[in-house]
Tab-separated table of C-alpha atoms in Angstrom:
chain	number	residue	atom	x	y	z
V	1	UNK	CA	17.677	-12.961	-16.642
V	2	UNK	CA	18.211	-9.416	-15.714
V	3	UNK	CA	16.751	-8.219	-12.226
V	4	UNK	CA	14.894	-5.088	-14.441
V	5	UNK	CA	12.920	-7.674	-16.745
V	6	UNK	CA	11.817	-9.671	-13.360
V	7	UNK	CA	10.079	-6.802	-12.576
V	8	UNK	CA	7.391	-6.385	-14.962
V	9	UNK	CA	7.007	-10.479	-15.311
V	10	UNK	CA	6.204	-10.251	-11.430
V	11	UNK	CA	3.779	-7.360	-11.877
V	12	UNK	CA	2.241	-9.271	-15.121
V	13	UNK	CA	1.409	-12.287	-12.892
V	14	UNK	CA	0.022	-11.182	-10.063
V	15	UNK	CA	-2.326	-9.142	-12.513
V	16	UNK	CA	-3.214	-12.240	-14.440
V	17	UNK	CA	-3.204	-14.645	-11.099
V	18	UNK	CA	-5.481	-11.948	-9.534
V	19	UNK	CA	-8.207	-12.277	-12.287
V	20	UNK	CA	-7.681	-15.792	-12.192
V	21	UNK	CA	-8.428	-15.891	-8.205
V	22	UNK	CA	-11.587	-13.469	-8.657
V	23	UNK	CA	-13.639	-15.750	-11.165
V	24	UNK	CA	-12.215	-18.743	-8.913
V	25	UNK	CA	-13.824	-16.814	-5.943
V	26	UNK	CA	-17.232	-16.223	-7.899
V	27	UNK	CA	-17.213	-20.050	-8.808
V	28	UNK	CA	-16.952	-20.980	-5.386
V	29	UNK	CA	-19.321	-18.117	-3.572
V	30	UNK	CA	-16.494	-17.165	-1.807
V	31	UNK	CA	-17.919	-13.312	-1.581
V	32	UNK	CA	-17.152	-10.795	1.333
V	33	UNK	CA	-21.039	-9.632	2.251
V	34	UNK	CA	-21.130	-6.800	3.509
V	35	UNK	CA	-22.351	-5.998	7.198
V	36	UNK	CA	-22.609	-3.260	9.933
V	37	UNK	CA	-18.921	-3.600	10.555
V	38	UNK	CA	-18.062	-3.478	6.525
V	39	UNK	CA	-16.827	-0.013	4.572
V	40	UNK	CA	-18.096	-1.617	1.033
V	41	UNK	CA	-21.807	-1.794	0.219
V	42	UNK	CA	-21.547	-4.555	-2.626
V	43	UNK	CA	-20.745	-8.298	-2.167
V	44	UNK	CA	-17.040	-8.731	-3.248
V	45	UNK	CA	-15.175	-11.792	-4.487
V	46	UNK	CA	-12.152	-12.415	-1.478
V	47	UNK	CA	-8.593	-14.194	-2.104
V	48	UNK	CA	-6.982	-11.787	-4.235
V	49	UNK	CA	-3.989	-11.724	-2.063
V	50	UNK	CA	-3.170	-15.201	-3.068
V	51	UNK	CA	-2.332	-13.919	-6.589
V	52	UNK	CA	1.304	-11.285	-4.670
V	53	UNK	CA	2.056	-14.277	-2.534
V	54	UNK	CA	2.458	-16.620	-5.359
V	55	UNK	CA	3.946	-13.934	-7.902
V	56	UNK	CA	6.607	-12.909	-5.195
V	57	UNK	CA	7.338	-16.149	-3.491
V	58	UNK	CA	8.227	-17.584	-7.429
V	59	UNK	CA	10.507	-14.954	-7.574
V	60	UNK	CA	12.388	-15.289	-4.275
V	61	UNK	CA	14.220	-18.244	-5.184
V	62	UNK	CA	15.429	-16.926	-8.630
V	63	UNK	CA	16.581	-13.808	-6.483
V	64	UNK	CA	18.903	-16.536	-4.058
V	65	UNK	CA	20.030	-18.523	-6.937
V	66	UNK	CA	21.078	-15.147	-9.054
V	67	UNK	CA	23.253	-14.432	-6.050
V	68	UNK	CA	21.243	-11.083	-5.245
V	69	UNK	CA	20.338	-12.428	-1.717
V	70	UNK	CA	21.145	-15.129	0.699
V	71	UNK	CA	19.765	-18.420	0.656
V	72	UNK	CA	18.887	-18.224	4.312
V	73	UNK	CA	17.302	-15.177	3.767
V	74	UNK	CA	15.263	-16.551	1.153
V	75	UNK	CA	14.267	-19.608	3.497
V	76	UNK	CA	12.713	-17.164	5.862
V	77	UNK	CA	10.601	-15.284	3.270
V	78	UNK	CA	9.646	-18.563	1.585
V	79	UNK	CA	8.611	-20.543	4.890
V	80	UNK	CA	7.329	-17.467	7.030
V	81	UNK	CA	5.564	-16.122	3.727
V	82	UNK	CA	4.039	-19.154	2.740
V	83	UNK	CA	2.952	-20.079	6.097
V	84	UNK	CA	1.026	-17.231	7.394
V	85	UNK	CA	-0.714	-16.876	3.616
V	86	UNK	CA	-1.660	-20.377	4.208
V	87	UNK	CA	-3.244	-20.082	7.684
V	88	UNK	CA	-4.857	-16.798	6.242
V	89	UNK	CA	-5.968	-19.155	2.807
V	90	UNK	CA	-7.731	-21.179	5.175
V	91	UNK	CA	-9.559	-18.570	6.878
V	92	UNK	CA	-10.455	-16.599	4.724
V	93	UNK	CA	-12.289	-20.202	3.312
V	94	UNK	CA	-13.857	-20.904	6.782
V	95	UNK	CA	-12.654	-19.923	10.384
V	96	UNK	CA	-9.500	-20.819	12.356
V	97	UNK	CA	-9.700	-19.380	16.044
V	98	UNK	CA	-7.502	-16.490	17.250
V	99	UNK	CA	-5.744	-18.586	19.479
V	100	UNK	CA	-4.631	-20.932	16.743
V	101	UNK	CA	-4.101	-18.294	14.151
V	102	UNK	CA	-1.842	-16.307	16.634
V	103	UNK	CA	0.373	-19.774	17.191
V	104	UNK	CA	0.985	-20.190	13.933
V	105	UNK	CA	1.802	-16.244	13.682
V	106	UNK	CA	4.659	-16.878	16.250
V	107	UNK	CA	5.571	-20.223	14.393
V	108	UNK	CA	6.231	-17.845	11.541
V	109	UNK	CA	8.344	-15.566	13.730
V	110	UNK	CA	10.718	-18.042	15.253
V	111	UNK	CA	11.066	-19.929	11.728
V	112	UNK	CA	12.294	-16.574	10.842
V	113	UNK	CA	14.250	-15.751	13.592
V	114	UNK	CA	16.195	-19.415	13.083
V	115	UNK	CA	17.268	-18.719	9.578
V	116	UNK	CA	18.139	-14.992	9.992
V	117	UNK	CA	20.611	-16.195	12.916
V	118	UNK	CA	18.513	-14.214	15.365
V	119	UNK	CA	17.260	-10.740	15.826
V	120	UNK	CA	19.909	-7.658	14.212
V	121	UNK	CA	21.463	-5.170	15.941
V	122	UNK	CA	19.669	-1.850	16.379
V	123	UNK	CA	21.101	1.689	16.631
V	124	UNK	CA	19.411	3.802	19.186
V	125	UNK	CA	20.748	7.283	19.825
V	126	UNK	CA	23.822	6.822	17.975
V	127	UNK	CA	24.795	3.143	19.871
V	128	UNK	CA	24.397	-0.131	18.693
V	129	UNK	CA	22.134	-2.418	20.966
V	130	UNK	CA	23.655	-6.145	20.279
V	131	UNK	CA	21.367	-8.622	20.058
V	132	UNK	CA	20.147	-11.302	22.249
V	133	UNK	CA	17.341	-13.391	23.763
V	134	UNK	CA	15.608	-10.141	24.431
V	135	UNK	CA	16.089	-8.790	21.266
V	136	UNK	CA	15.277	-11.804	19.264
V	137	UNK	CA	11.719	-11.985	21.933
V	138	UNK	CA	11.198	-8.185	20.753
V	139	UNK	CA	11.367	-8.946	16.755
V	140	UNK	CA	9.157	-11.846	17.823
V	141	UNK	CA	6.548	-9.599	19.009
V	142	UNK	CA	7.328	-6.692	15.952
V	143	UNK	CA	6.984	-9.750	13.266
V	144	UNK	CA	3.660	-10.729	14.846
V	145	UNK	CA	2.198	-7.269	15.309
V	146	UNK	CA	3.077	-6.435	12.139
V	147	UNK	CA	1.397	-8.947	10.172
V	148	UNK	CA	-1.606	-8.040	12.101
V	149	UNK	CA	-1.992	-4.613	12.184
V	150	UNK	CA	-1.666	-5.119	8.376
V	151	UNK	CA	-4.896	-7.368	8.673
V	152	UNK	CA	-6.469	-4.601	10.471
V	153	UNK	CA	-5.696	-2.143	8.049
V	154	UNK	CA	-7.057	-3.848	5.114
V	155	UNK	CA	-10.543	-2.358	5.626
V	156	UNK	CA	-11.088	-0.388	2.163
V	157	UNK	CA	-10.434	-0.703	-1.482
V	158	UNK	CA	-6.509	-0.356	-2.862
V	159	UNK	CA	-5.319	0.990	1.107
V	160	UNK	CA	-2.996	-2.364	1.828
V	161	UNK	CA	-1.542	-2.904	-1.731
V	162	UNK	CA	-0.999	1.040	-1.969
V	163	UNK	CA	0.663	0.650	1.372
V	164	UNK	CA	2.904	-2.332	0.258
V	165	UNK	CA	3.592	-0.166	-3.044
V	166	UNK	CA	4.851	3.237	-1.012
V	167	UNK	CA	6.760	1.551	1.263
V	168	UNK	CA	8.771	-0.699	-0.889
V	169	UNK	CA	9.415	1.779	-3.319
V	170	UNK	CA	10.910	3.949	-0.209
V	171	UNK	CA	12.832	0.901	1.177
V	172	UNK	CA	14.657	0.310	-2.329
V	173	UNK	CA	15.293	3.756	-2.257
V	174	UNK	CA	16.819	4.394	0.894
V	175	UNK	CA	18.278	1.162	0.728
V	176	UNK	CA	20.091	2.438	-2.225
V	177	UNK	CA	21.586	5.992	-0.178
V	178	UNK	CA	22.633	3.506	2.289
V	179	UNK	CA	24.442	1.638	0.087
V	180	UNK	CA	23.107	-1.419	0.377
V	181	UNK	CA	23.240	-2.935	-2.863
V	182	UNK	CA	21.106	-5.133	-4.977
V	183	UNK	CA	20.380	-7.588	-1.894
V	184	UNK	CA	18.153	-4.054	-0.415
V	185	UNK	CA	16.876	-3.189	-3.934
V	186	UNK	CA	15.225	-6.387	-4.942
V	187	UNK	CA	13.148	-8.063	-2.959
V	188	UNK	CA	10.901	-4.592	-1.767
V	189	UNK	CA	11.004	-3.903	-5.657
V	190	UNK	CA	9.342	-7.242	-6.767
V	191	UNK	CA	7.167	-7.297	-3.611
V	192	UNK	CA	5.830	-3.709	-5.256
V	193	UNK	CA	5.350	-5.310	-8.646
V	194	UNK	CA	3.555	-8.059	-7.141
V	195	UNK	CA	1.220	-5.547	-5.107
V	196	UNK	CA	1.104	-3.373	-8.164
V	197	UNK	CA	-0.356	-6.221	-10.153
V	198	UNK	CA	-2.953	-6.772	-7.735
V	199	UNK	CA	-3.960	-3.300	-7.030
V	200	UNK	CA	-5.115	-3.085	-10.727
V	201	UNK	CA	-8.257	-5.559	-9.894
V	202	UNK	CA	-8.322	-3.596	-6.389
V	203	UNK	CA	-8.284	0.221	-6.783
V	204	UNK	CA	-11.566	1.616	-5.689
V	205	UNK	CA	-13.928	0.564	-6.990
V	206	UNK	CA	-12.217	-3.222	-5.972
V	207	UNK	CA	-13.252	-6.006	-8.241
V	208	UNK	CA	-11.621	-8.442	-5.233
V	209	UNK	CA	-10.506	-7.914	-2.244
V	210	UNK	CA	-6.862	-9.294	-0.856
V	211	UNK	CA	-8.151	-11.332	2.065
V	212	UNK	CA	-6.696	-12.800	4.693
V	213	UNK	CA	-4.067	-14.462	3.032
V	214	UNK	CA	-2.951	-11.359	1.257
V	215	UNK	CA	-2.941	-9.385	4.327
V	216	UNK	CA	-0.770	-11.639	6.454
V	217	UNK	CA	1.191	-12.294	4.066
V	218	UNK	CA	1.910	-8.666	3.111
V	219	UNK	CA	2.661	-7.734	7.078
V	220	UNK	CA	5.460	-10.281	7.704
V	221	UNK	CA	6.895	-10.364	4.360
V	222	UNK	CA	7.704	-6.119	5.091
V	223	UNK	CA	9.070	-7.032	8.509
V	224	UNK	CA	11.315	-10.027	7.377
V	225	UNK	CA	12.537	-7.701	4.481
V	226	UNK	CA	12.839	-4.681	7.439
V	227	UNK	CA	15.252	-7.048	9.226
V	228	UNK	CA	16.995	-7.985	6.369
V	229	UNK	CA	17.690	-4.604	5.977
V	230	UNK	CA	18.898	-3.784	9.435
V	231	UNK	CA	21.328	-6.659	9.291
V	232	UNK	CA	23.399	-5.054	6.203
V	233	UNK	CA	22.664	-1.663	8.196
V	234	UNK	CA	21.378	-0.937	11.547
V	235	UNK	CA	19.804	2.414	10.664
V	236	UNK	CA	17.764	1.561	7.920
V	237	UNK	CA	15.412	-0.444	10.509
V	238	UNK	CA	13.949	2.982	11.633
V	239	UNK	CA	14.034	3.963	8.214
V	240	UNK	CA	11.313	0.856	7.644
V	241	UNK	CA	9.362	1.782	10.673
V	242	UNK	CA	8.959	5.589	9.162
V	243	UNK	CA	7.829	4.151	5.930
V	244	UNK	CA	5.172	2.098	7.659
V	245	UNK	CA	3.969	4.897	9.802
V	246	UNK	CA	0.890	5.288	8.343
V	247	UNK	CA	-0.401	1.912	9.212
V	248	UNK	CA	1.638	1.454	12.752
V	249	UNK	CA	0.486	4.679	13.925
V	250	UNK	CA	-3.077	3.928	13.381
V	251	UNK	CA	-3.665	0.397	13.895
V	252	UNK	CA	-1.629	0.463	17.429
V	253	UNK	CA	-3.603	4.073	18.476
V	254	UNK	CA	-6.768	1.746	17.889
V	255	UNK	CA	-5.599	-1.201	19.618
V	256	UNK	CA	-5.036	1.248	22.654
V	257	UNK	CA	-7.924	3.007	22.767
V	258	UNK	CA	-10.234	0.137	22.022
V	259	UNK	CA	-8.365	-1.793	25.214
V	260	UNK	CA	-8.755	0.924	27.534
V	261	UNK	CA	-12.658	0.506	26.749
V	262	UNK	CA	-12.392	-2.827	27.426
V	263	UNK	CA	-13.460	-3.743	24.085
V	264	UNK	CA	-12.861	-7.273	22.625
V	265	UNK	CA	-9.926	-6.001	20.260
V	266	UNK	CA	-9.975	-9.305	18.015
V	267	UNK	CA	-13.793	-8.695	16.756
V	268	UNK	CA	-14.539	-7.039	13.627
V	269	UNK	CA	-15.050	-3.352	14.215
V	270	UNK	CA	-15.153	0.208	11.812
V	271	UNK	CA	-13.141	2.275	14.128
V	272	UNK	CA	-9.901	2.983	13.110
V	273	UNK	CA	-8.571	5.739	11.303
V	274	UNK	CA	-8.393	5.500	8.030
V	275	UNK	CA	-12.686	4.194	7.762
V	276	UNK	CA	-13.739	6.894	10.170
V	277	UNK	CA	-12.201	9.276	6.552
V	278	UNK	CA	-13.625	6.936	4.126
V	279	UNK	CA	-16.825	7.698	5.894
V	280	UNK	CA	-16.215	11.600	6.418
V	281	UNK	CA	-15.504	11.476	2.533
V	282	UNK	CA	-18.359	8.804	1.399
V	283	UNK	CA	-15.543	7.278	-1.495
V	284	UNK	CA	-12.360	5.063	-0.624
V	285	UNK	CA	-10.134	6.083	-3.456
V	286	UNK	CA	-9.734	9.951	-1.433
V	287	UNK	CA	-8.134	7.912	1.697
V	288	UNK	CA	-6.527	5.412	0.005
V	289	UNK	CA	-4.503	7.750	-2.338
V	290	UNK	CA	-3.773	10.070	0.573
V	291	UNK	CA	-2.175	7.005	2.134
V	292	UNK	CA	0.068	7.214	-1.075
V	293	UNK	CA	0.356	10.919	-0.622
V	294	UNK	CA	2.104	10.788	3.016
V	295	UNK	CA	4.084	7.587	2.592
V	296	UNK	CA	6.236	9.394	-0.520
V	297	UNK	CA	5.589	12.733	0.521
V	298	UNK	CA	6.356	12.978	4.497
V	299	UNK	CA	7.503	9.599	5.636
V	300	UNK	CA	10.235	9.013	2.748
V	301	UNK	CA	11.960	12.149	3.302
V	302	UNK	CA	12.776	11.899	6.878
V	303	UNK	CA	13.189	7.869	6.131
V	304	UNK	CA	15.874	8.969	3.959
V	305	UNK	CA	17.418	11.173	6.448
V	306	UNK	CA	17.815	8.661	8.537
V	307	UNK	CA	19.778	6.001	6.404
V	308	UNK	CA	22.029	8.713	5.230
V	309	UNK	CA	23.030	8.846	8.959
V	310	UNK	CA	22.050	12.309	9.250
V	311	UNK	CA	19.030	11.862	11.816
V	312	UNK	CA	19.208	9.375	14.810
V	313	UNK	CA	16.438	6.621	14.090
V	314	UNK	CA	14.385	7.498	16.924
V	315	UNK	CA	13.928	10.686	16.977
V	316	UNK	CA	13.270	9.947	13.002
V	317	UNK	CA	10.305	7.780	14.454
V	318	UNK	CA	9.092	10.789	16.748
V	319	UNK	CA	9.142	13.210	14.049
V	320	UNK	CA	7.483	11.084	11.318
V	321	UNK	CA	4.529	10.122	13.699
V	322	UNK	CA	3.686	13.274	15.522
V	323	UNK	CA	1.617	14.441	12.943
V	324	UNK	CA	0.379	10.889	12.085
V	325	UNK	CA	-1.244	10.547	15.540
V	326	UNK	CA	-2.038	14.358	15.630
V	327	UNK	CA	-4.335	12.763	12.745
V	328	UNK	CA	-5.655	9.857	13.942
V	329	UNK	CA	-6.672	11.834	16.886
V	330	UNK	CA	-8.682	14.529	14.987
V	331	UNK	CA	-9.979	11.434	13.437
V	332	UNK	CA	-11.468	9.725	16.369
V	333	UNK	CA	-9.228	6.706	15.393
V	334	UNK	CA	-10.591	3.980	18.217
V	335	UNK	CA	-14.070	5.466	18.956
V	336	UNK	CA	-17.071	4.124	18.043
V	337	UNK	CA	-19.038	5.690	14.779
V	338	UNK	CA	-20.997	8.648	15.366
């Protein structure tokens, strides 16, 4: 089968899977109520998410066994993918404690780390940093933090699937300047099809929400694809971290601020960014396609620049998020609501 008809098959599931999961939800009364901590006002039907996990992680061994990636790298997606959306699956149905939610989180880390052969090497300032036990403790902690900021972030309708949309589109891309090959292209194409499915049943006004599972999911499935792409070229690692600027920038400026107040950072809470605008603005959709707006429209340009090796990653980074926490600044991103 050619790669170009996998995409729309992927995309065609996840849309089908996702209406299947939202009349599964209403059968079971598995709705998100809204509360004093909650950006939507109407009791939604939760789980979605379960529809791109399944729709991608079908895919991912068709992908190895076409030759178009590794079969170790396809280990690490399947196991790390499947576990976290499982632990999520099961929270999202009841409640797993933070301590045993961020176990398994690390779980899913070092069973990456294992069949990737260990953390890549990163190019900082135009040298190569090899890689080591420090290195592979520091992808530990990006693969963790990762798959939760991208919990935190799912706060409004369409924001997380439109996030996993923009910045897989931009990975393929840039992957493609860098001359990666199909092994780049792929798997952050089919991941978009499978968030493009879902965001159908999930563009403001959301008719489900992605859930825990989703969410998780979603976070370490972009940072085992980010390393992926760092192994074939250094480089394009800050490229990934430009693309997810939106969501790094404001989840980890909340995190901060919220700690310096002493605040119990793993509790439910309406501060960040992105819902301090969805309140400004009284609608999601505004925020959530602005999201769309700077991912493709400031963060792919300058992620471009640097995997044609014509900006030094880091300084990449700095100029991409400037503005980004200029923003979640003027948008009292970590302070309590008004």
């Amino acid at each position: 089968m050619s790669p170009w008809w996998s995409l729309p098959l992927v995309a065609a599931l996840a849309w089908w899977l996702t209406g299947a999961m939202r009349r599964y939800a209403l059968s079971r009364q598995l709705l998100d109520i809204p509360n004093a901590r909650s950006s939507h006002t109407t009791p939604t039907p939760r789980g979605g998410g379960v529809a791109i996990v399944t729709s991608f992680l079908l895919a991912v061994p068709w992908l190895a066994a076409s030759g178009i990636v590794h079969w170790r790298s396809a280990w690490a997606l399947l196991g790390a993918g499947a576990g976290c959306a499982l632990l999520g699956f099961l929270d999202d149905h009841g409640h797993i404690a933070a301590r045993w939610r961020l176990l398994g989180h690390f779980a899913a880390a070092g069973w990456t780390l294992y069949w990737l052969g260990g953390a890549p090497p990163l190019m900082l300032f135009g040298h190569t940093l090899a890689a080591g036990w420090l290195a592979d403790a520091l992808v530990a902690l990006y693969l963790v933090w990762l798959l939760n900021l991208y919990n935190f972030m799912d706060g409004i309708d369409g924001i997380a699937a439109v996030e996993a949309i923009g910045v897989c589109l931009g990975a393929a891309g840039v992957s493609l300047l860098a001359g990666c090959g199909p092994a780049g292209v792929w798997p952050p194409l089919l991941l978009a099809g499978a968030a493009a499915g879902f965001l159908v049943w999930n563009f403001p006004p959301a008719r489900i929400f992605m859930g825990d599972a989703g969410s998780g999911f979603l976070g370490i499935t972009l940072g085992i694809l980010s390393l992926q792409a760092a192994f074939a070229q250094p480089r394009l690692l800050w490229s990934w971290l430009i693309l997810l600027g939106v969501f790094v920038v404001d989840a980890t400026f909340t995190l901060l601020r919220r700690l310096l107040r002493g605040e119990r950072v793993y509790e439910a809470h309406r501060s960040h960014a992105y819902q301090h605008a969805a309140r400004r603005l009284g609608r999601h959709r505004p925020v959530t396609l602005a999201v769309a707006a700077i991912d493709l429209g400031w963060l792919l340009p300058i992620a471009a620049w640097v995997a044609a090796g014509r900006l030094d990653g880091g300084v990449g980074v700095l100029i991409a998020y400037a503005p980004l926490l200029a923003l979640a600044v003027w948008l009292r991103a970590g302070r309590p609501e008004a």
